[in-house]
Amino acid sequence: MNQQDYEVAVLKMSLEKIDRMLAYVQNIPIYRGDDFTQQVLEERREAMRQSLRIAKQEPYFARLDFLEFDRDEKKSLYIGKVGVHDDKEEQPLVIDWRAPVASLFYSFNGSEEDVYYESPDGIVEGEIQLKRNVVIRARELRRVVDSYVEGQESSGGDEFLLYKLGEQKDNKLKDIVSTIQAEQNSIIRSDVRKPLLIQGAAGSGKTTVALHRLAFLLYEYRERLKAERMMIFAPNAMFLDYIAQVLPELGVGHIQQSTYVDWVLQKLGEAYEVESTEDRIFTRFELQVEPEYQAVMKEKGSLTFRNQLKKYVEEELANRMPVNDFIPWAHGIVKKETIQNWLTQDFVHSPPLKQRERLQARLKRWVEIEVRMFEDEKERKEYKTEGLKAVRRYINSWKKPDELKLYLHFLQQKDYPVSPLLRSGKLMFEDLAPMVFIRQQLIGIDKEDRFDHLVIDEAQDLSPFIISLLNDYTKKGGLTILGDLAQGIHGEEGIVAWDSFVKVLDENCTYVQMEKSYRSTMEIIEYSNGILKQIKNHPPLAKPVFRSGEPVKVTTYSLLFMLQWLKDVKAYETIAFLTRTKKEAEMLALELKEAKVSATLVRAGDTTYQGGISILPIYLSKGFEFDAVMLTNVSSHHYPNDSIHKKLLYVGCTRALHSLSLSYEGTLSPIIPL
Ligand SMILES: Nc1ncnc2c1ncn2[C@@H]1O[C@H](COP(=O)(O)OP(=O)(O)OP(=O)(O)O)[C@@H](O)[C@H]1O
């Protein structure tokens, strides 16, 4: 029997078993009662139903033949998105890709003679005899690709990866379980106790790897980590929509996905308004922020600003503490020294607003005990009423701090500009971290408010202050931070080097660089590197995998030419025109509409990404990818010779998977490589 026929037979048998198991669990009536043991069993059955439904379509994607030395026994292990275990058999039918043994599939490159993996029972040593990718679609075997067969010349393992990378993309990011690369595998599985900081070239798989890491952590540490307490922060709602499918595809649900701004708003409550994403983006990329205010924004994001604010709030709160004796009636007294003792010793671990509540409760209790000395009931009651009034007066003399007032006062003291909008509670992006920080100083952080694990994507656009704030809201070590300094287009708020984040996290954080880029063809990556090289102290250049495509084209602009280009790339699923400004995007959308081309104009603040033909300003394209990209109007007027425009162009060029063209009117920008 040849290998293809053999795998068809294995698939048939596996599907029969999976169908049988699914039919069995589906036939058990769902338990809705309140018996705890039954509820736990029902939860397990539901998880099994969900896994089997995933497995029923594409049970596995890989086979690994492993000879375990101690047992001298060869096993053919089939690896899938979810594990399937038939209780009647000793060996799992399908091994979950996150299981320790599956790690061998990703890390083995064909050159090691002996390999090992860490099982819960210790190190297991052995040798790999076969590493095979198996493509199954809708229960049918489509392809078998061997990347290693013992005794045969190694193919290098790239054939299957290249086949996957050559595919077209629709409007959603996909999982990569069948082709995770060794460097990505070690990031996904890296130590859960240490924060992880990733500098990754454009298209290196940062976002994808971070999502796979979450799925891995939930599998490996299911006793410790809860999906509901894990969070992904991405820059905007449309990007969240774009990545939303990956975790469900991996069989993982309930992980929260949000933007940093929405999280802040939820923390601060409805009293505040935040500048809209549209306004913020428009001001930054089209109106240009005044250099003096850019400096203010940068300072507001610094750790120095955070430390000054901390000191200020602590001093303010200390100044507001009550300094008088508590005297509810003649000869009834709690001395100020006693109150100070309570505050500085008994309540020392409570945040100020809690201290205030605790002091109020303790004084009330004191009154209730003291009035027992009055034997006459009427008199007792009267003293009690008087005493409680006095408690209220005393506590009210300790002015309840208001976070906005504190912030405004601090800014004034330090000579920072304070706009009328800010006075009225409308916050700019750079004011969000300080406001949540003050709130945190006042009320502390509840246990339930802390994330078990937090992924922060596009972190190069966030400030050290924001990272330190988010670190406070995450359990120790639970941060995965990823970004690319080459794509740091929010210069006024973001960072130019990762050291400030390392300082926040802890010297022990794991820092990794991902240089290999998987998204684009060699031609596109080399072209984009030509732009990146022009930036002083640029981060490492992206290294392409060996996937060749068409050359990058630079031509003069005309509508006719655009329409011809659309015809040339019409076989692709996702096509994008990236303009420099919003206005140009709007005009092009009109022109294409008149030419009867159906395209979507993408705006800041959109919540879904449609795919097909999109028109959007270049600064909104970050994080996305398209089969074919046309950068319009790359003239010297739009892209002058400075670092922010080089970064914008770099972002734009690296969005293309297979085809990249640039067009211009007038004089070509000097930063465009020819
Ligand atoms: N191991 C892999 N196998 C197949 N495809 C991969 C692999 N790694 C990454 N990719 C693909 O490369 C593309 C880029 O991935 P992703 O968007 O996660 O990269 P990124 O580093 O976040 O990119 P950017 O910073 O440029 O937005 C995606 O299409 C992803 O599916």
XYZ file of C-alpha atoms and ligand atoms in Angstrom:
705
model
C 0.000 0.000 0.000
C 1.487 3.412 -0.878
C 1.708 6.171 1.731
C -1.251 8.108 0.367
C -3.521 5.020 0.470
C -2.226 4.138 3.902
C -3.112 7.603 5.257
C -6.541 7.453 3.599
C -7.174 4.177 5.464
C -5.954 5.641 8.787
C -8.162 8.689 8.273
C -11.208 6.554 7.543
C -10.687 4.556 10.711
C -10.055 7.670 12.830
C -13.162 9.407 11.519
C -15.288 6.356 12.268
C -14.054 6.354 15.852
C -14.564 10.102 16.255
C -18.094 9.885 14.807
C -18.907 7.044 17.179
C -17.571 8.914 20.207
C -19.418 12.084 19.235
C -22.689 10.226 18.703
C -22.229 8.671 22.141
C -21.710 11.962 24.042
C -24.384 13.717 22.039
C -26.864 11.051 23.074
C -26.326 11.695 26.764
C -29.017 14.175 27.849
C -27.591 17.546 28.934
C -27.600 17.866 32.728
C -29.202 21.105 33.917
C -29.663 20.318 37.589
C -27.754 21.695 40.569
C -25.798 18.675 41.726
C -22.173 19.833 41.722
C -20.592 16.513 40.682
C -23.036 16.167 37.826
C -22.329 19.743 36.773
C -18.589 19.027 36.608
C -19.223 15.880 34.573
C -21.512 17.802 32.239
C -18.841 20.471 31.773
C -16.386 17.745 30.757
C -18.866 16.199 28.357
C -19.509 19.598 26.790
C -15.765 20.167 26.323
C -15.580 16.723 24.734
C -18.491 17.457 22.403
C -16.803 20.670 21.285
C -13.443 18.985 20.712
C -14.982 16.130 18.787
C -16.931 18.554 16.590
C -13.653 20.239 15.653
C -11.909 16.880 15.185
C -14.748 15.497 13.067
C -13.888 17.847 10.170
C -10.070 17.832 10.271
C -8.948 15.404 12.937
C -5.214 16.033 12.556
C -2.638 17.778 10.413
C 0.547 15.900 11.157
C 2.059 12.535 11.870
C 5.208 11.958 13.867
C 6.812 8.529 14.149
C 8.718 8.408 17.407
C 10.834 5.573 18.746
C 10.972 5.798 22.522
C 14.326 4.391 23.713
C 13.223 3.143 27.130
C 10.330 1.157 25.764
C 11.985 0.327 22.464
C 8.648 0.951 20.895
C 7.774 2.993 17.795
C 4.578 5.014 17.896
C 2.862 6.828 15.053
C 1.464 9.926 16.694
C -1.204 11.941 14.892
C -1.274 15.578 15.974
C -4.376 17.755 15.732
C -5.862 21.019 16.933
C -7.578 19.176 19.768
C -6.675 15.926 21.461
C -8.992 12.933 21.130
C -8.729 10.085 23.560
C -10.682 6.926 23.263
C -10.982 5.482 26.789
C -10.796 1.988 25.394
C -7.306 2.542 23.964
C -4.030 3.239 25.680
C -2.656 5.684 23.091
C -4.596 8.829 22.228
C -6.209 8.752 18.827
C -5.121 12.356 18.245
C -2.538 14.253 20.286
C -3.236 17.867 21.067
C -0.654 20.170 19.388
C 0.020 21.690 22.777
C 1.003 18.391 24.428
C 4.708 18.048 25.335
C 5.388 15.313 22.786
C 3.881 17.426 19.974
C 6.593 20.016 20.624
C 9.007 17.601 18.921
C 7.105 17.969 15.700
C 7.831 21.688 15.670
C 11.356 21.742 17.052
C 12.832 18.798 15.098
C 14.714 20.015 12.045
C 15.970 16.694 10.722
C 19.548 17.031 11.871
C 19.324 15.788 15.473
C 19.906 12.077 16.006
C 18.361 11.819 19.463
C 15.580 14.001 20.729
C 13.693 14.327 23.978
C 10.629 15.961 25.426
C 9.529 16.738 28.949
C 6.514 14.695 29.950
C 4.801 15.091 33.340
C 6.662 11.902 34.388
C 10.077 13.213 33.372
C 12.311 13.335 30.315
C 11.430 10.939 27.485
C 14.229 10.217 25.018
C 13.986 8.724 21.576
C 14.434 9.258 17.881
C 12.197 10.573 15.162
C 11.682 8.363 12.154
C 9.090 10.322 10.231
C 7.741 13.874 10.230
C 4.773 14.267 7.941
C 2.172 16.941 7.184
C -1.263 15.658 6.266
C -3.756 18.062 4.715
C -7.364 17.105 5.412
C -10.247 19.295 4.247
C -13.876 18.458 4.979
C -12.957 14.908 6.038
C -10.969 14.175 2.873
C -7.254 13.625 2.622
C -5.870 16.159 0.163
C -2.123 16.002 0.506
C 0.704 14.202 2.263
C 4.061 16.002 2.532
C 7.010 14.432 4.317
C 9.566 16.827 5.708
C 11.706 14.069 7.224
C 12.005 10.343 6.607
C 14.744 8.505 8.489
C 17.487 7.350 6.152
C 16.452 9.675 3.347
C 17.936 13.017 2.369
C 16.125 15.732 4.378
C 14.007 18.081 2.298
C 14.684 20.852 4.820
C 11.030 20.930 5.816
C 10.169 24.091 3.922
C 8.009 22.638 1.150
C 4.865 22.493 3.214
C 5.476 25.917 4.777
C 5.917 27.456 1.321
C 2.723 25.802 0.137
C 0.861 27.350 3.116
C 2.439 30.776 2.681
C 1.553 30.812 -1.005
C -2.176 30.566 -0.183
C -4.410 33.609 -0.517
C -5.834 35.328 2.553
C -9.415 36.237 3.297
C -10.581 38.764 5.864
C -9.461 36.865 8.972
C -6.160 35.902 10.525
C -5.744 32.119 10.649
C -4.164 29.632 13.002
C -0.783 28.195 11.979
C -0.747 24.971 14.007
C 0.386 22.857 11.086
C 3.456 24.984 10.292
C 4.594 26.587 13.552
C 8.338 27.122 13.185
C 10.900 26.089 15.798
C 11.610 29.675 17.013
C 7.876 30.357 17.228
C 7.318 27.082 19.080
C 9.778 28.026 21.786
C 8.107 31.432 22.216
C 4.668 29.839 22.465
C 5.938 27.472 25.138
C 8.230 29.903 26.926
C 8.278 30.040 30.735
C 4.891 31.069 32.108
C 6.475 32.673 35.181
C 8.392 35.288 33.230
C 7.050 38.234 31.277
C 7.806 37.896 27.595
C 8.866 40.791 25.393
C 9.029 40.213 21.647
C 10.593 42.458 19.024
C 9.449 40.940 15.761
C 9.950 42.038 12.184
C 6.875 42.821 10.112
C 5.156 39.563 9.177
C 7.187 37.445 11.599
C 3.995 36.106 13.142
C 3.955 38.103 16.391
C 0.171 38.412 16.642
C -0.341 34.830 15.536
C 2.251 33.469 17.944
C 0.818 35.445 20.869
C -2.623 33.954 20.241
C -1.158 30.453 20.056
C 0.692 31.138 23.295
C -2.573 31.921 25.040
C -4.085 28.679 23.755
C -1.003 26.809 24.933
C -1.010 28.398 28.399
C -4.668 27.559 28.891
C -3.991 23.939 28.011
C -0.795 23.522 30.001
C -1.876 25.459 33.117
C -5.617 24.877 33.061
C -5.698 24.482 36.843
C -4.048 27.864 37.364
C -5.219 30.123 34.546
C -8.781 30.941 33.594
C -9.740 32.022 30.077
C -12.115 34.687 31.463
C -9.162 36.302 33.216
C -6.951 36.396 30.164
C -6.982 39.401 27.885
C -5.661 40.542 24.523
C -5.187 44.245 23.925
C -5.024 45.242 20.274
C -4.946 48.785 18.861
C -8.500 49.001 17.537
C -11.859 47.255 17.179
C -11.349 46.385 13.508
C -8.110 44.599 14.319
C -9.852 42.684 17.090
C -12.429 41.562 14.548
C -9.627 40.515 12.204
C -7.951 38.271 14.800
C -11.149 37.070 16.474
C -11.294 33.708 14.749
C -7.906 32.306 15.687
C -8.692 31.264 19.256
C -12.045 29.622 18.470
C -10.301 27.775 15.600
C -7.910 26.462 18.213
C -10.837 25.351 20.338
C -10.315 28.106 22.925
C -13.175 30.342 23.982
C -13.900 33.040 26.565
C -10.572 34.896 26.385
C -11.371 38.604 26.506
C -10.303 40.860 23.644
C -10.337 44.625 23.963
C -8.481 47.840 23.319
C -6.520 49.612 26.007
C -8.806 52.653 25.663
C -11.979 50.605 26.226
C -10.441 48.938 29.239
C -9.554 52.349 30.713
C -13.076 53.634 30.130
C -14.509 50.639 31.871
C -12.168 51.240 34.821
C -12.937 54.960 35.097
C -16.672 54.697 34.588
C -19.089 56.880 32.710
C -18.071 60.215 34.176
C -15.355 60.558 31.562
C -15.188 60.880 27.828
C -12.163 60.038 25.711
C -11.107 61.630 22.424
C -12.474 59.381 19.671
C -10.200 57.053 17.736
C -11.065 58.979 14.556
C -10.043 62.321 16.079
C -6.947 60.913 17.633
C -5.686 59.256 14.468
C -6.625 62.212 12.294
C -4.818 64.687 14.547
C -1.702 62.547 14.754
C -1.343 61.700 11.066
C -2.915 64.522 9.157
C -3.048 67.705 11.212
C 0.314 67.143 12.878
C 0.711 67.729 16.593
C 2.716 70.810 17.621
C 6.285 69.807 18.567
C 5.899 71.329 22.067
C 2.786 69.279 22.701
C 4.475 66.172 21.292
C 7.081 66.641 23.993
C 4.319 66.907 26.621
C 2.755 63.677 25.349
C 6.084 61.911 25.542
C 6.643 63.152 29.094
C 3.185 62.115 30.221
C 4.025 58.588 29.126
C 7.334 58.439 30.962
C 8.176 56.639 34.187
C 9.477 59.897 35.619
C 6.035 61.424 35.197
C 4.490 58.348 36.823
C 6.854 58.568 39.784
C 6.224 62.279 40.250
C 2.493 61.679 40.125
C 2.787 58.872 42.658
C 4.710 61.095 45.053
C 2.250 63.941 44.585
C -0.798 61.748 45.244
C 0.802 60.177 48.308
C 1.636 63.586 49.767
C -1.779 65.006 48.976
C -3.490 62.091 50.628
C -1.238 62.257 53.651
C -2.061 65.980 53.990
C -5.757 65.276 53.922
C -5.710 62.758 56.750
C -7.566 63.885 59.891
C -5.328 65.535 62.459
C -7.765 66.220 65.302
C -9.018 64.273 68.296
C -12.427 62.712 67.849
C -14.714 64.206 70.527
C -18.360 63.212 70.056
C -19.479 64.473 73.465
C -17.908 66.018 76.570
C -15.346 63.605 78.067
C -15.752 61.223 75.144
C -12.505 61.247 73.189
C -10.410 59.230 70.780
C -7.042 60.889 70.742
C -5.537 61.888 67.418
C -2.478 59.715 68.216
C -4.746 56.675 68.483
C -6.351 57.519 65.146
C -2.928 57.965 63.566
C -1.935 54.574 64.950
C -4.957 52.924 63.385
C -4.231 54.531 60.053
C -0.510 53.958 59.926
C -0.457 50.516 61.502
C -3.790 48.686 61.477
C -4.928 49.992 58.088
C -1.534 50.476 56.511
C -2.156 47.934 53.751
C -5.464 49.436 52.700
C -5.630 52.094 49.985
C -6.722 55.588 51.147
C -10.405 55.342 50.285
C -10.575 51.983 52.044
C -8.766 53.507 55.033
C -11.430 56.168 55.159
C -14.164 53.528 55.171
C -12.369 51.473 57.788
C -11.836 54.487 60.030
C -15.523 55.326 59.762
C -16.466 51.745 60.707
C -14.061 51.684 63.635
C -15.284 55.026 65.036
C -18.868 53.820 64.755
C -17.969 50.699 66.676
C -16.223 52.836 69.281
C -19.390 54.936 69.716
C -21.561 51.826 70.042
C -19.312 50.391 72.750
C -18.914 53.695 74.600
C -22.645 54.406 74.873
C -23.109 51.157 76.794
C -21.879 53.050 79.901
C -25.113 55.068 79.899
C -27.599 53.025 81.844
C -30.676 54.989 80.927
C -31.899 53.730 77.570
C -33.165 57.108 76.372
C -29.890 58.739 77.245
C -27.997 55.893 75.538
C -29.972 56.410 72.357
C -29.423 60.157 72.372
C -25.667 59.728 72.826
C -25.576 57.151 70.127
C -27.325 59.479 67.645
C -24.978 62.315 68.593
C -21.957 60.050 68.367
C -22.833 58.762 64.908
C -23.400 62.316 63.683
C -19.981 63.208 65.018
C -18.453 60.256 63.145
C -19.988 61.511 59.914
C -18.687 65.033 60.552
C -15.258 63.750 61.388
C -15.048 61.572 58.292
C -16.387 64.339 56.050
C -13.634 66.601 57.301
C -11.317 64.112 55.596
C -12.059 65.337 52.119
C -12.793 62.483 49.738
C -10.216 62.799 46.991
C -11.387 63.257 43.413
C -9.066 61.800 40.781
C -9.647 64.461 38.113
C -9.118 67.303 40.596
C -5.950 65.675 41.842
C -4.693 65.248 38.278
C -5.488 68.818 37.238
C -3.844 70.189 40.340
C -0.748 68.097 39.731
C -0.498 69.285 36.103
C -0.833 72.894 37.156
C 1.783 72.512 39.842
C 4.204 71.075 37.301
C 3.345 73.720 34.662
C 1.800 71.334 32.161
C -0.879 72.776 29.871
C -4.458 72.081 31.021
C -7.111 72.422 28.335
C -10.746 73.413 29.076
C -11.750 70.020 27.639
C -9.618 68.207 30.166
C -11.134 70.322 32.948
C -14.562 69.148 31.895
C -13.500 65.497 32.032
C -12.713 64.860 28.359
C -9.499 62.895 28.351
C -6.858 62.658 25.675
C -5.088 59.357 25.092
C -2.024 60.480 27.055
C -4.177 61.327 30.106
C -5.669 57.854 30.409
C -2.805 56.107 32.176
C -2.348 58.904 34.761
C -6.074 58.894 35.540
C -6.285 55.131 36.055
C -3.086 55.297 38.057
C -4.547 57.872 40.442
C -7.680 55.764 40.765
C -5.481 52.782 41.569
C -3.646 54.834 44.222
C -6.973 55.711 45.804
C -8.814 52.434 45.777
C -6.123 49.850 45.118
C -6.482 46.868 42.793
C -8.912 44.117 43.673
C -7.800 40.546 43.177
C -10.518 40.004 40.567
C -9.261 43.009 38.608
C -5.936 41.341 37.898
C -5.411 39.483 34.633
C -4.078 35.937 34.808
C -2.362 36.711 31.537
C -2.324 39.758 29.321
C -1.153 39.989 25.705
C -0.341 43.482 24.442
C -0.020 43.722 20.676
C 1.567 46.669 18.819
C 3.184 47.648 22.097
C 5.752 49.920 20.439
C 2.971 52.523 20.246
C 2.397 52.508 24.002
C 4.327 54.374 26.640
C 6.382 52.950 29.522
C 3.771 54.431 31.893
C 1.003 52.414 30.211
C 3.066 49.231 30.355
C 3.836 49.777 34.026
C 0.141 50.375 34.735
C -0.881 47.214 32.896
C 1.843 45.301 34.676
C 0.244 46.335 37.990
C -3.047 44.893 36.784
C -1.521 41.543 35.802
C -0.427 38.639 37.962
C 3.334 38.352 38.286
C 4.960 37.210 35.059
C 1.669 37.159 33.155
C 2.562 39.591 30.392
C 3.289 38.864 26.744
C 4.258 42.092 24.996
C 4.916 42.258 21.293
C 5.736 44.896 18.786
C 8.077 46.155 16.113
C 10.072 49.330 16.612
C 10.297 49.695 12.825
C 6.527 50.164 12.781
C 6.432 52.698 15.630
C 4.439 55.348 13.828
C 3.019 56.925 17.005
C 6.343 58.567 17.799
C 4.895 61.022 20.315
C 3.474 58.313 22.593
C 5.436 55.187 21.810
C 9.009 54.129 22.353
C 12.203 53.957 20.301
C 13.900 51.197 22.313
C 12.629 48.387 24.498
C 14.834 49.092 27.555
C 12.204 51.222 29.271
C 9.796 48.270 29.160
C 12.450 45.888 30.440
C 12.936 48.262 33.361
C 9.226 48.137 34.136
C 8.826 44.408 33.811
C 11.752 43.098 35.715
C 15.300 42.337 34.677
C 14.261 38.703 34.398
C 11.843 39.124 31.573
C 12.455 37.008 28.507
C 13.357 39.171 25.504
C 13.141 37.557 22.080
C 13.749 38.818 18.558
C 11.832 37.317 15.654
C 13.608 38.150 12.429
C 12.220 35.664 9.947
C 9.263 37.050 8.097
C 6.559 34.772 6.734
C 3.999 37.108 5.263
C 5.552 38.486 2.113
C 7.564 37.241 -0.844
C 11.337 37.723 -0.860
C 10.971 40.581 -3.341
C 8.581 42.489 -1.079
C 10.640 41.926 2.055
C 13.871 43.014 0.386
C 12.163 46.084 -1.032
C 10.726 47.025 2.384
C 14.119 46.467 3.987
C 15.454 49.045 1.514
C 13.237 51.612 3.258
C 13.979 50.399 6.774
C 17.738 50.582 6.184
C 17.426 54.320 5.750
C 16.380 54.755 9.383
C 19.228 55.410 11.806
C 19.610 52.621 14.388
C 16.878 50.598 12.760
C 15.830 47.290 14.355
C 17.058 44.073 12.693
C 15.965 43.687 9.085
C 13.369 41.059 8.287
C 14.753 37.829 6.845
C 12.575 36.313 4.153
C 11.777 32.632 3.767
C 12.647 31.468 0.284
C 9.381 32.351 -1.428
C 9.809 34.200 -4.664
C 7.135 36.240 -6.406
C 6.730 39.110 -8.832
C 9.020 42.166 -8.615
C 7.802 45.307 -6.826
C 6.609 47.918 -9.327
C 6.831 51.724 -9.094
C 4.830 53.634 -11.741
C 3.154 56.973 -12.378
C -0.469 57.359 -11.328
C -3.621 57.501 -13.418
C -7.093 56.175 -12.806
C -6.800 54.088 -15.945
C -3.666 52.555 -14.578
C -5.383 51.764 -11.268
C -8.200 50.008 -13.109
C -5.696 48.021 -15.168
C -3.846 47.068 -11.988
C -7.101 45.844 -10.482
C -7.586 43.611 -13.524
C -4.050 42.262 -13.121
C -4.605 41.294 -9.484
C -8.238 40.266 -9.722
C -7.443 36.620 -8.987
C -6.491 37.613 -5.420
C -8.956 37.577 -2.549
C -7.793 40.636 -0.643
C -6.599 43.786 -2.380
C -5.795 47.152 -0.805
C -5.148 50.694 -1.925
C -3.135 52.460 0.772
C -3.290 56.243 0.572
C -1.394 58.821 2.591
C -4.502 60.707 3.728
C -8.134 60.068 4.587
C -9.243 62.544 1.935
C -7.357 60.718 -0.802
C -8.910 57.451 0.310
C -12.370 59.043 0.092
C -11.670 60.440 -3.375
C -10.330 57.172 -4.696
C -13.374 55.372 -3.271
C -15.609 57.768 -5.248
C -13.625 57.299 -8.431
C -13.749 53.534 -8.149
C -17.469 53.659 -7.432
C -18.008 55.666 -10.601
C -15.965 53.083 -12.466
C -18.347 50.435 -11.028
C -15.688 48.806 -8.864
C -17.023 47.538 -5.589
C -14.586 48.482 -2.817
C -14.791 49.226 0.919
C -13.580 52.524 2.295
C -12.053 51.744 5.687
C -12.347 54.398 8.411
C -10.739 54.741 11.825
C -13.348 53.513 14.264
C -14.726 50.780 11.969
C -15.432 47.624 13.880
C -15.311 45.023 11.135
C -12.953 44.268 8.307
C -14.737 43.107 5.172
C -11.912 41.815 2.966
C -12.276 42.076 -0.843
C -11.000 45.411 -2.207
C -10.243 47.932 0.576
C -9.190 51.566 0.421
C -7.597 52.998 3.525
C -5.038 55.517 4.729
C -1.689 53.811 5.251
C -1.692 54.496 9.005
C -4.822 52.389 9.457
C -3.299 49.362 7.742
C -1.004 48.384 10.616
C -1.480 44.759 11.688
C -3.449 43.818 8.566
C -2.350 42.017 5.432
C -3.588 41.800 1.851
C -2.707 39.564 -1.087
C -2.036 42.587 -3.311
C -1.233 46.147 -2.216
C -1.043 49.413 -4.155
C 0.487 52.397 -2.340
C -0.887 55.491 -4.006
C 0.781 58.827 -4.412
C 4.197 58.096 -2.962
C 5.370 61.571 -3.938
C 7.959 63.719 -2.182
C 5.160 65.953 -0.957
C 3.454 63.088 0.896
C 6.512 61.205 2.037
C 9.325 63.617 2.926
C 12.687 62.313 3.993
C 12.122 61.738 7.727
C 11.893 58.776 9.990
C 8.124 58.805 10.580
C 7.411 58.722 6.827
C 9.940 55.953 6.325
C 8.144 53.975 9.004
C 4.758 54.664 7.418
C 6.037 53.438 4.075
C 7.597 50.407 5.708
C 4.280 49.541 7.339
C 2.466 49.964 4.017
C 4.870 47.865 1.944
C 4.982 45.027 4.469
C 1.179 44.586 4.328
C 1.489 42.805 0.960
C 1.701 39.035 0.748
C 2.180 38.394 -2.946
C 2.042 41.602 -4.975
C 3.211 45.153 -4.219
C 2.997 48.227 -6.452
C 3.587 51.902 -5.761
C 2.324 54.803 -7.836
C 3.056 58.511 -7.714
C 2.192 61.884 -9.219
C 4.716 64.710 -9.552
C 8.070 64.022 -7.915
C 8.726 60.613 -6.466
C 9.552 60.607 -2.764
C 13.325 60.429 -2.161
C 12.847 57.566 0.269
C 11.343 55.201 -2.309
C 13.926 52.635 -3.424
C 14.068 52.122 -7.165
N 4.732 29.479 10.958
C 3.908 30.030 10.102
N 3.287 29.284 9.180
C 2.431 29.838 8.276
N 2.133 31.130 8.243
C 2.718 31.909 9.158
C 3.625 31.416 10.123
N 4.015 32.432 10.904
C 3.383 33.524 10.450
N 2.611 33.201 9.400
C 1.754 34.103 8.619
O 2.440 35.319 8.442
C 1.514 36.393 8.420
C 1.940 37.432 9.409
O 1.612 37.019 10.712
P 1.239 38.078 11.831
O 0.223 39.023 11.326
O 0.977 37.321 13.066
O 2.651 38.804 11.921
P 3.069 40.102 12.741
O 4.487 39.895 13.120
O 2.094 40.351 13.815
O 2.964 41.165 11.593
P 2.964 42.761 11.579
O 3.766 43.254 12.731
O 3.625 43.071 10.272
O 1.547 43.187 11.579
C 0.142 35.779 8.696
O -0.488 35.539 7.475
C 0.472 34.458 9.352
O -0.524 33.495 9.124
